[in-house]
Short mmCIF file of C-alpha atoms and ligand atoms in Angstrom, two decimals:
data_model
loop_
_atom_site.label_atom_id
_atom_site.label_comp_id
_atom_site.label_asym_id
_atom_site.label_seq_id
_atom_site.Cartn_x
_atom_site.Cartn_y
_atom_site.Cartn_z
CA MET A 153 -4.26 29.92 8.68
CA PRO A 154 -3.71 33.28 10.87
CA ILE A 155 -6.88 33.72 13.06
CA GLY A 156 -8.33 37.65 14.35
CA VAL A 157 -10.24 37.85 17.26
CA PHE A 158 -11.70 41.21 18.66
CA ASP A 159 -13.82 42.18 21.77
CA SER A 160 -14.89 45.46 22.74
CA GLY A 161 -12.17 45.36 25.60
CA ILE A 162 -9.99 43.12 27.41
CA GLY A 163 -12.24 40.48 28.69
CA GLY A 164 -11.80 39.13 25.11
CA LEU A 165 -8.63 38.06 26.42
CA THR A 166 -10.30 34.88 27.76
CA VAL A 167 -10.88 33.62 24.65
CA PHE A 168 -7.64 34.63 23.04
CA ARG A 169 -6.03 32.72 25.96
CA GLU A 170 -7.67 29.59 25.55
CA ILE A 171 -7.20 29.78 21.52
CA ALA A 172 -3.80 30.46 21.72
CA LYS A 173 -3.05 27.23 24.05
CA HIS A 174 -5.20 25.05 21.73
CA PHE A 175 -3.76 26.28 18.76
CA PRO A 176 -0.03 27.19 19.49
CA LYS A 177 1.38 27.69 15.72
CA THR A 178 -1.85 29.49 14.47
CA ASP A 179 -0.66 33.14 13.89
CA LEU A 180 -2.88 35.10 16.16
CA TYR A 181 -4.26 38.39 15.73
CA TYR A 182 -6.52 40.09 18.74
CA LEU A 183 -8.04 43.93 18.73
CA GLY A 184 -9.49 44.85 22.12
CA ASP A 185 -11.37 47.88 21.35
CA THR A 186 -10.75 49.75 24.74
CA ALA A 187 -11.43 53.33 24.01
CA ARG A 188 -14.81 52.31 23.11
CA VAL A 189 -15.71 49.75 25.89
CA PRO A 190 -18.41 48.78 26.72
CA TYR A 191 -20.45 47.59 23.53
CA GLY A 192 -23.14 45.70 26.32
CA ASN A 193 -25.32 48.93 26.96
CA LYS A 194 -24.80 50.41 23.17
CA SER A 195 -27.35 50.31 20.55
CA PRO A 196 -27.74 47.68 18.23
CA GLU A 197 -26.78 50.47 15.32
CA THR A 198 -23.69 51.28 17.72
CA VAL A 199 -22.20 47.94 17.98
CA ILE A 200 -22.84 46.83 14.46
CA ARG A 201 -20.83 50.13 13.37
CA TYR A 202 -17.88 49.17 15.71
CA SER A 203 -17.82 45.18 15.12
CA LEU A 204 -17.43 46.31 11.21
CA GLU A 205 -14.20 48.57 12.03
CA CYS A 206 -12.73 46.40 14.19
CA GLY A 207 -13.63 43.36 11.78
CA ASN A 208 -12.12 45.28 9.02
CA TYR A 209 -9.22 46.15 10.65
CA LEU A 210 -8.17 42.53 11.57
CA TYR A 211 -9.20 41.47 8.06
CA ASN A 212 -6.04 43.31 6.68
CA PHE A 213 -3.73 41.02 8.21
CA GLY A 214 -4.88 38.93 5.66
CA ILE A 215 -6.68 36.76 8.70
CA ASP A 216 -8.41 33.62 7.24
CA ALA A 217 -10.96 33.17 10.27
CA LEU A 218 -12.36 35.69 12.33
CA VAL A 219 -13.78 35.40 15.98
CA ILE A 220 -15.87 38.02 17.28
CA ALA A 221 -14.88 37.29 21.45
CA CYS A 222 -17.69 39.80 22.19
CA ASN A 223 -21.16 38.47 23.00
CA THR A 224 -22.69 41.64 22.24
CA ALA A 225 -21.20 42.04 18.67
CA SER A 226 -21.51 38.18 18.55
CA SER A 227 -25.64 39.29 18.99
CA TYR A 228 -25.94 41.87 16.76
CA ALA A 229 -23.32 41.94 14.36
CA LEU A 230 -22.03 38.40 13.14
CA ASP A 231 -24.76 38.47 9.77
CA VAL A 232 -23.69 41.79 9.24
CA LEU A 233 -19.83 40.63 9.52
CA ARG A 234 -20.31 37.76 7.56
CA LYS A 235 -21.70 39.41 4.74
CA GLU A 236 -19.01 41.89 4.89
CA LEU A 237 -16.10 39.64 5.13
CA ASP A 238 -15.32 36.84 2.52
CA ILE A 239 -13.62 34.63 5.29
CA PRO A 240 -15.67 32.56 8.06
CA VAL A 241 -17.01 34.67 10.94
CA VAL A 242 -17.63 33.01 13.98
CA GLY A 243 -19.13 34.59 17.09
CA VAL A 244 -19.39 32.97 20.37
CA VAL A 245 -23.35 32.41 20.45
CA GLU A 246 -23.62 29.20 18.84
CA PRO A 247 -20.62 27.45 19.97
CA GLY A 248 -21.95 28.02 23.23
CA VAL A 249 -25.35 26.89 22.75
CA ASP A 250 -23.98 23.96 21.39
CA LEU A 251 -22.06 22.73 24.22
CA ALA A 252 -25.32 23.85 26.74
CA LEU A 253 -27.34 21.56 25.04
CA ARG A 254 -25.15 18.80 25.22
CA ILE A 255 -24.26 19.04 28.99
CA THR A 256 -27.57 19.79 29.99
CA ARG A 257 -29.39 16.75 31.79
CA ASN A 258 -32.72 18.61 32.94
CA ARG A 259 -32.74 20.61 30.05
CA LYS A 260 -32.97 23.87 32.25
CA ILE A 261 -30.43 26.53 31.18
CA GLY A 262 -29.35 29.90 32.42
CA ILE A 263 -27.68 32.45 30.29
CA ILE A 264 -25.96 35.21 31.74
CA GLY A 265 -24.83 38.39 29.64
CA THR A 266 -24.96 42.33 29.39
CA GLN A 267 -27.63 44.07 28.93
CA GLY A 268 -27.40 44.28 25.13
CA THR A 269 -26.69 40.53 24.87
CA VAL A 270 -29.98 39.80 26.92
CA LYS A 271 -31.91 41.89 25.30
CA SER A 272 -31.39 41.07 22.11
CA GLN A 273 -32.43 37.15 22.71
CA SER A 274 -29.49 35.64 20.87
CA TYR A 275 -28.84 32.84 22.49
CA LYS A 276 -32.62 32.18 23.75
CA ASN A 277 -33.76 32.02 20.15
CA LEU A 278 -31.02 29.87 19.29
CA LEU A 279 -31.26 27.75 22.11
CA LEU A 280 -35.40 27.54 21.27
CA GLU A 281 -34.37 27.10 17.95
CA LYS A 282 -32.12 24.12 18.26
CA ALA A 283 -34.14 22.29 21.19
CA ASP A 284 -36.90 21.75 23.72
CA VAL A 285 -35.68 23.23 26.65
CA GLU A 286 -36.92 26.24 29.02
CA VAL A 287 -34.39 28.91 29.08
CA TYR A 288 -33.70 31.55 32.01
CA GLN A 289 -32.04 34.80 30.85
CA LYS A 290 -30.23 37.16 33.10
CA ALA A 291 -28.32 40.47 32.84
CA CYS A 292 -25.19 40.86 35.34
CA PRO A 293 -24.15 44.59 34.73
CA LEU A 294 -21.95 44.61 37.97
CA PHE A 295 -20.10 41.48 36.72
CA VAL A 296 -17.74 43.28 34.01
CA PRO A 297 -16.73 46.42 36.51
CA LEU A 298 -15.85 43.95 39.21
CA VAL A 299 -13.74 41.53 37.28
CA GLU A 300 -12.15 44.74 36.11
CA GLU A 301 -11.45 45.37 39.18
CA GLY A 302 -9.92 42.52 39.95
CA MET A 303 -12.56 41.49 42.28
CA ILE A 304 -13.11 37.70 41.51
CA ASP A 305 -12.89 36.29 44.18
CA ASN A 306 -13.57 38.38 47.28
CA HIS A 307 -16.46 38.98 49.83
CA ILE A 308 -17.77 41.36 47.36
CA ALA A 309 -17.48 38.91 44.55
CA LYS A 310 -19.69 36.53 46.37
CA MET A 311 -21.95 38.91 47.19
CA VAL A 312 -22.70 40.15 43.74
CA VAL A 313 -22.72 37.00 42.42
CA LYS A 314 -25.38 35.31 44.60
CA GLU A 315 -27.17 38.40 43.85
CA TYR A 316 -27.29 38.03 40.50
CA LEU A 317 -27.30 34.31 40.61
CA ASP A 318 -29.79 33.26 43.44
CA GLU A 319 -33.05 33.77 41.31
CA LEU A 320 -31.66 31.53 38.25
CA ILE A 321 -30.35 28.64 40.36
CA GLU A 322 -34.00 28.77 42.02
CA LYS A 323 -35.58 28.18 38.51
CA GLY A 324 -33.64 24.59 38.49
CA ILE A 325 -31.12 25.23 36.11
CA ASP A 326 -28.37 23.09 35.54
CA THR A 327 -26.55 24.43 33.11
CA LEU A 328 -25.54 28.24 32.76
CA ILE A 329 -23.96 30.03 29.68
CA LEU A 330 -21.30 32.44 31.08
CA GLY A 331 -22.46 34.84 28.10
CA CYS A 332 -20.07 37.50 28.11
CA THR A 333 -16.04 37.67 28.18
CA HIS A 334 -15.65 39.05 31.77
CA TYR A 335 -17.72 36.57 33.48
CA PRO A 336 -15.11 33.03 32.53
CA LEU A 337 -12.89 35.11 35.19
CA LEU A 338 -15.80 35.00 38.18
CA LYS A 339 -16.09 31.08 37.41
CA ASP A 340 -14.40 29.88 39.98
CA THR A 341 -16.41 32.15 42.57
CA ILE A 342 -19.60 30.88 40.68
CA LYS A 343 -18.27 26.67 40.66
CA LYS A 344 -18.13 27.50 44.27
CA LEU A 345 -20.95 29.08 45.39
CA TYR A 346 -23.15 26.74 43.06
CA PRO A 347 -20.95 23.58 42.56
CA HIS A 348 -23.95 21.57 40.88
CA ILE A 349 -24.35 23.82 38.27
CA ASN A 350 -22.66 23.03 34.89
CA ILE A 351 -20.82 25.97 33.47
CA VAL A 352 -20.53 26.69 29.61
CA ASP A 353 -17.84 29.29 29.16
CA SER A 354 -17.74 30.65 25.81
CA SER A 355 -13.71 30.86 25.12
CA GLN A 356 -13.90 26.74 25.98
CA ALA A 357 -16.65 26.37 23.70
CA ILE A 358 -15.22 28.51 20.92
CA THR A 359 -12.30 26.62 20.70
CA GLU A 360 -14.23 23.41 20.90
CA TYR A 361 -15.73 24.69 17.66
CA LEU A 362 -12.33 25.77 15.90
CA GLN A 363 -10.85 22.31 16.76
CA LYS A 364 -13.61 21.23 15.01
CA HIS A 365 -13.87 23.33 12.07
CA HIS A 366 -10.54 25.53 11.59
CA ILE A 367 -7.39 23.19 10.12
CA PRO A 368 -4.80 24.89 11.25
CA LYS A 369 -1.49 25.15 9.39
CA ASP A 370 1.87 25.35 11.17
CA GLU A 371 2.87 29.21 11.18
CA THR A 372 4.79 31.11 13.50
CA GLY A 373 2.90 31.17 16.54
CA LEU A 374 2.35 35.15 16.57
CA ARG A 375 0.77 36.88 18.86
CA LYS A 376 -0.40 40.27 17.97
CA ILE A 377 -2.33 42.53 20.29
CA PHE A 378 -4.00 45.58 19.82
CA ILE A 379 -5.67 47.79 21.81
CA THR A 380 -7.35 51.41 21.26
CA ASP A 381 -6.44 52.25 24.59
CA GLU A 382 -4.52 52.08 27.51
CA SER A 383 -7.30 52.20 30.60
CA PRO A 384 -6.00 51.37 34.00
CA ALA A 385 -8.26 48.41 34.29
CA PHE A 386 -6.15 46.99 31.05
CA GLU A 387 -3.14 47.17 32.70
CA LYS A 388 -4.56 44.93 36.33
CA LEU A 389 -5.97 42.44 34.08
CA LYS A 390 -3.11 41.85 31.39
CA SER A 391 -0.45 40.02 33.08
CA LEU A 392 -3.36 37.83 34.75
CA LEU A 393 -4.41 36.76 31.01
CA ILE A 394 -1.72 37.35 28.63
CA GLY A 395 1.79 37.43 30.59
CA ASN A 396 3.84 39.20 29.18
CA ILE A 397 2.91 39.35 25.22
CA PRO A 398 3.77 42.47 24.19
CA VAL A 399 0.44 45.01 23.40
CA GLU A 400 0.32 47.51 20.76
CA LYS A 401 -1.57 51.29 21.35
CA LEU A 402 -3.67 52.20 18.12
CA GLU A 403 -5.33 55.37 17.81
CA LEU A 404 -8.74 54.88 16.89
CA SER A 405 -8.71 56.90 13.83
CA GLN A 406 -6.73 53.88 12.42
CA ILE A 407 -9.90 51.48 12.91
CA CYS A 408 -12.68 54.38 11.80
CA SER A 409 -10.89 54.94 9.04
CA LEU A 410 -10.90 51.63 7.21
N1 DGL B 135 -17.44 41.66 25.88
C1 DGL B 135 -18.44 42.34 26.26
C2 DGL B 135 -19.59 40.99 25.87
O1 DGL B 135 -19.00 40.09 25.91
C3 DGL B 135 -18.42 42.77 27.41
C4 DGL B 135 -18.00 44.06 27.91
C5 DGL B 135 -18.92 45.03 27.48
O2 DGL B 135 -20.28 45.78 27.29
O3 DGL B 135 -18.85 45.64 26.30
O4 DGL B 135 -20.90 40.77 25.62
#
């Protein structure tokens, strides 16, 4: 049962890495749309179009399940992809929400994500649909470039984290959903600054979800990674996230023409 995973770029490799760790014998395909990242500040229509192209590209490898690692794409394109493809399609929002609801004690939950994810209200609406909780959201647009620059635990990272998060922490939240693929790389810094907060990392949440719902068959443990552009950011983060797994560069026309 091969699984396809796509993201707007390389941040989704945090999700891929976690799935790969827990499904060592499952064939995994990853597509990072590095030529068109970020999705986080694009219109819903554009995010849906790009997501359909990524999903269809991976579908053609005969995958049995598609994981939308990108929070922005999960927020806008999940229903469209579910209609388009005849395989299970999972986004990161619901697994993240379920995990947050399991671990919160005081029922005050914070969500951080891209501007697109926060504006979509995807996390907030689902949390409120499933439980009686207080929800506070904050877009943290500087986190993605910080991570791409490899600034994940220096004084600048700490300053920016505090600038965005102090306000949420002051609301009394006990649980924080990292609603963006890049944010797990800032997890240690966030934990050091706010040690009493439970952190929900979508890579962990989606892996738990797959363990419950996806029955993995023993395959060859193939890892195939595609990107649509070789950005300098990719080179920086690649070894940190996936070691020396080879990466294949696609022409954008290969995914757009489907
Ligand atoms: N992958 C995106 C997300 O999780 C973050 C980067 C972007 O804006 O495309 O929302």
